[in-house]
Amino acid sequence: SLQAGLAVLLKAERLFHSSYHSQAVHIRPVCRVSNCLSLIQDASCLAVSWELRQTLTVVFDTFSSGQGKKDWSLFKMFSRTLTDACPLASQSKVYVDISPKNKEKELLEVTPPPASLHEAIVQGDKRTYAVYDLLSPSLFNTSRSLNVQLKWKRPQDSSELPIPVLHAQRYVSGYGLQTGEISTLIYNTHPYRAFPVILLETVPWYLRLYVHTLTIVTKGKENKPS
């Protein structure tokens, strides 16, 4: 049902009006061993179950859609707020990245104040996340809905956009099957560290790709794919 939990945010006109969205369904066999699930390692498994995992990834360009403002909220992005948790969910949490860009001054303000924080190392940098547990009874005590908002405490330069350590862009050049090309550029702006990258290219079904025309260039030198 789309009437409870995080599913209430799945509003079609909002999701499909985003900069990027991807839906995926993952199905894999798992072996039941001692009432625990583990990947099948050999043929000795006697009881096999199937695990279904559905994911939805959405990227909103709130900077351009918000008239140059970096502030955002759940209501601005989805036109809805969270009212309760899914009754069938064993976990239902919202994580908000509140890592300050300036290490000396806290520039970000998130409301309502989170009950807990979570810290993790992402691409070599320490990140801080505000955690909202929809299964916590105290979350909806003060308000009947949860509208997470993130604001900047002082005005920021609208032209100053943070550049992520890893970012990419893709463009199409030429036309037709002979001169048409798809180019994907991946950038690593870290001053000294290299990162493993997995690239998944999604192309329309009507676009025919020839693998023998694939070229990979790193720092001006061509790497022949295996």
Coordinates of C-alpha atoms in Angstrom, one line a residue:
S1 CA 0.0 0.0 0.0
L2 CA 1.1 3.6 -0.7
Q3 CA -0.8 5.0 2.2
A4 CA 1.8 4.5 5.0
G5 CA 5.5 4.7 5.6
L6 CA 8.1 6.0 3.1
A7 CA 5.9 4.9 0.3
V8 CA 3.7 7.9 0.6
L9 CA 6.5 9.9 -1.0
L10 CA 6.3 7.9 -4.2
K11 CA 4.3 10.5 -6.1
A12 CA 4.7 9.9 -9.8
E13 CA 4.7 13.5 -11.0
R14 CA 7.4 14.3 -8.5
L15 CA 9.6 11.3 -9.1
F16 CA 9.5 11.5 -12.9
H17 CA 10.2 15.2 -12.8
S18 CA 13.6 14.6 -11.1
S19 CA 17.0 14.8 -12.7
Y20 CA 17.5 11.0 -12.4
H21 CA 15.4 8.1 -11.2
S22 CA 16.1 4.4 -11.3
Q23 CA 14.0 1.4 -10.2
A24 CA 15.5 -2.0 -9.8
V25 CA 14.3 -5.5 -8.7
H26 CA 16.9 -7.9 -7.4
I27 CA 16.1 -11.6 -6.9
R28 CA 18.6 -14.2 -5.6
P29 CA 18.5 -17.6 -4.1
V30 CA 19.4 -17.9 -0.4
C31 CA 19.9 -21.0 1.7
R32 CA 18.2 -21.4 5.1
V33 CA 20.8 -22.5 7.6
S34 CA 20.1 -22.5 11.4
N35 CA 17.2 -20.1 10.8
C36 CA 19.6 -17.6 9.2
L37 CA 19.9 -16.5 5.6
S38 CA 23.2 -16.9 3.8
L39 CA 24.4 -17.1 0.2
I40 CA 24.4 -20.5 -1.4
Q41 CA 28.0 -21.7 -1.3
D42 CA 27.7 -25.3 -2.5
A43 CA 25.2 -28.0 -3.4
S44 CA 24.8 -29.1 0.2
C45 CA 21.9 -26.7 0.8
L46 CA 18.7 -28.6 1.4
A47 CA 16.2 -25.7 1.6
V48 CA 16.3 -22.8 -0.8
S49 CA 14.4 -19.6 -0.6
W50 CA 14.2 -16.6 -2.9
E51 CA 15.0 -13.1 -1.7
L52 CA 13.3 -10.1 -3.4
R53 CA 14.8 -6.7 -3.0
Q54 CA 13.3 -3.6 -4.6
T55 CA 15.2 -0.3 -4.8
L56 CA 14.3 3.2 -5.9
T57 CA 17.0 5.8 -6.5
V58 CA 16.0 9.4 -7.2
V59 CA 18.2 12.5 -7.6
F60 CA 16.5 16.0 -7.2
D61 CA 18.2 19.1 -8.4
T62 CA 16.9 21.3 -5.5
F63 CA 19.4 24.0 -6.2
S64 CA 18.0 24.9 -9.7
S65 CA 14.4 24.2 -8.8
G66 CA 14.6 26.3 -5.6
Q67 CA 15.5 29.6 -7.3
G68 CA 19.2 29.3 -6.4
K69 CA 18.6 28.3 -2.8
K70 CA 20.2 25.3 -1.1
D71 CA 17.4 24.9 1.4
W72 CA 15.1 21.9 1.0
S73 CA 12.4 19.9 2.7
L74 CA 10.5 16.7 2.2
F75 CA 7.4 18.8 1.3
K76 CA 9.2 20.8 -1.3
M77 CA 10.5 17.7 -3.0
F78 CA 7.5 15.4 -2.7
S79 CA 4.6 17.7 -1.9
R80 CA 3.9 15.3 1.0
T81 CA 5.1 14.7 4.5
L82 CA 5.5 11.5 6.5
T83 CA 2.7 10.6 8.9
D84 CA 3.5 7.2 10.2
A85 CA 5.6 4.1 9.5
C86 CA 4.6 1.1 7.4
P87 CA 2.9 -1.4 9.8
L88 CA 4.8 -4.3 8.2
A89 CA 8.3 -2.7 8.4
S90 CA 10.8 -3.9 10.9
Q91 CA 13.0 -0.9 10.2
S92 CA 12.0 2.5 8.7
K93 CA 14.5 5.3 9.0
V94 CA 15.4 8.6 7.2
Y95 CA 19.0 9.6 7.0
V96 CA 20.0 13.3 6.3
D97 CA 23.6 14.2 5.5
I98 CA 24.4 17.2 7.7
S99 CA 28.1 17.1 7.3
P100 CA 29.4 20.8 7.4
K101 CA 31.4 21.9 4.5
N102 CA 33.3 24.3 6.7
K103 CA 34.9 22.4 9.6
E104 CA 35.1 25.5 11.8
K105 CA 31.5 26.7 11.6
E106 CA 28.2 24.8 11.6
L107 CA 26.4 26.2 8.6
L108 CA 23.6 23.6 8.4
E109 CA 20.4 23.5 10.5
V110 CA 18.1 20.6 10.3
T111 CA 14.6 20.5 11.7
P112 CA 13.1 18.9 13.6
P113 CA 16.2 18.1 15.8
P114 CA 17.1 14.5 15.2
A115 CA 17.0 12.0 18.1
S116 CA 20.3 10.4 17.1
L117 CA 23.3 10.9 14.8
H118 CA 25.2 8.4 12.7
E119 CA 28.8 8.8 11.6
A120 CA 30.4 7.0 8.7
I121 CA 33.5 7.2 6.5
V122 CA 32.5 7.8 2.9
Q123 CA 35.3 8.1 0.2
G124 CA 37.8 8.8 2.9
D125 CA 35.8 11.7 4.5
K126 CA 33.9 11.6 7.8
R127 CA 30.2 12.1 7.2
T128 CA 27.5 12.9 9.8
Y129 CA 23.9 11.9 9.3
A130 CA 20.8 12.9 11.2
V131 CA 18.6 9.8 11.8
Y132 CA 14.8 9.8 12.1
D133 CA 13.3 6.5 13.2
L134 CA 9.7 6.3 12.0
L135 CA 9.1 3.4 14.4
S136 CA 10.0 5.6 17.4
P137 CA 6.8 6.5 19.3
S138 CA 8.2 9.9 20.3
L139 CA 8.8 11.0 16.7
F140 CA 5.1 11.9 16.0
N141 CA 4.3 13.1 19.6
T142 CA 4.9 16.8 18.9
S143 CA 3.5 16.8 15.4
R144 CA 1.3 14.5 13.4
S145 CA 3.6 14.6 10.4
L146 CA 7.3 14.7 9.8
N147 CA 8.7 17.3 7.4
V148 CA 12.4 17.2 7.5
Q149 CA 13.9 20.6 6.6
L150 CA 17.5 21.6 6.0
K151 CA 18.4 25.3 6.0
W152 CA 21.6 27.3 5.8
K153 CA 22.1 29.6 8.8
R154 CA 23.5 32.4 6.7
P155 CA 23.2 33.2 3.0
Q156 CA 25.5 31.4 0.7
D157 CA 27.0 32.4 -2.6
S158 CA 24.4 31.0 -5.1
S159 CA 27.2 30.4 -7.6
E160 CA 29.2 28.3 -5.2
L161 CA 28.3 24.7 -5.7
P162 CA 30.2 22.0 -3.9
I163 CA 32.1 19.7 -6.3
P164 CA 31.9 16.0 -5.1
V165 CA 35.0 13.9 -5.1
L166 CA 33.6 11.5 -7.7
H167 CA 31.3 12.9 -10.3
A168 CA 30.5 12.0 -13.9
Q169 CA 28.7 13.3 -17.0
R170 CA 27.5 11.7 -20.2
Y171 CA 26.7 13.2 -23.6
V172 CA 25.8 12.0 -27.1
S173 CA 27.6 13.2 -30.2
G174 CA 27.2 12.6 -33.9
Y175 CA 24.1 10.8 -35.3
G176 CA 23.2 7.4 -36.7
L177 CA 24.9 4.0 -36.2
Q178 CA 28.1 5.0 -37.9
T179 CA 29.0 8.4 -36.5
G180 CA 26.9 8.4 -33.3
E181 CA 28.8 8.2 -30.1
I182 CA 28.1 8.0 -26.4
S183 CA 30.8 9.5 -24.2
T184 CA 31.0 9.1 -20.4
L185 CA 33.5 11.2 -18.4
I186 CA 34.3 10.2 -14.8
Y187 CA 36.2 12.7 -12.6
N188 CA 38.2 12.1 -9.4
T189 CA 38.9 15.5 -7.7
H190 CA 40.7 14.0 -4.7
P191 CA 44.2 15.4 -4.5
Y192 CA 46.0 12.0 -4.0
R193 CA 43.6 9.1 -3.5
A194 CA 42.2 6.7 -6.1
F195 CA 38.8 5.0 -5.8
P196 CA 37.4 1.8 -7.3
V197 CA 34.5 2.6 -9.6
I198 CA 31.7 0.4 -11.0
L199 CA 30.1 2.0 -14.1
L200 CA 26.6 0.8 -15.2
E201 CA 25.5 2.2 -18.5
T202 CA 21.8 2.2 -19.2
V203 CA 20.8 2.6 -22.9
P204 CA 17.5 2.5 -24.6
W205 CA 16.5 -0.9 -26.2
Y206 CA 16.4 0.7 -29.7
L207 CA 20.1 1.9 -29.5
R208 CA 22.5 -0.6 -30.9
L209 CA 26.0 -0.6 -29.4
Y210 CA 29.1 -2.2 -30.9
V211 CA 31.4 -3.5 -28.2
H212 CA 34.4 -3.5 -30.6
T213 CA 34.2 0.3 -30.8
L214 CA 34.6 0.7 -27.0
T215 CA 37.6 2.9 -26.0
I216 CA 38.8 3.7 -22.5
V217 CA 41.1 6.6 -22.0
T218 CA 42.7 7.4 -18.6
K219 CA 44.9 10.5 -18.2
G220 CA 45.3 10.7 -22.0
K221 CA 46.4 7.1 -22.5
E222 CA 44.2 4.4 -24.0
N223 CA 43.4 1.3 -21.9
K224 CA 42.4 -1.7 -23.9
P225 CA 39.4 -3.5 -22.3
S226 CA 39.7 -7.2 -21.8

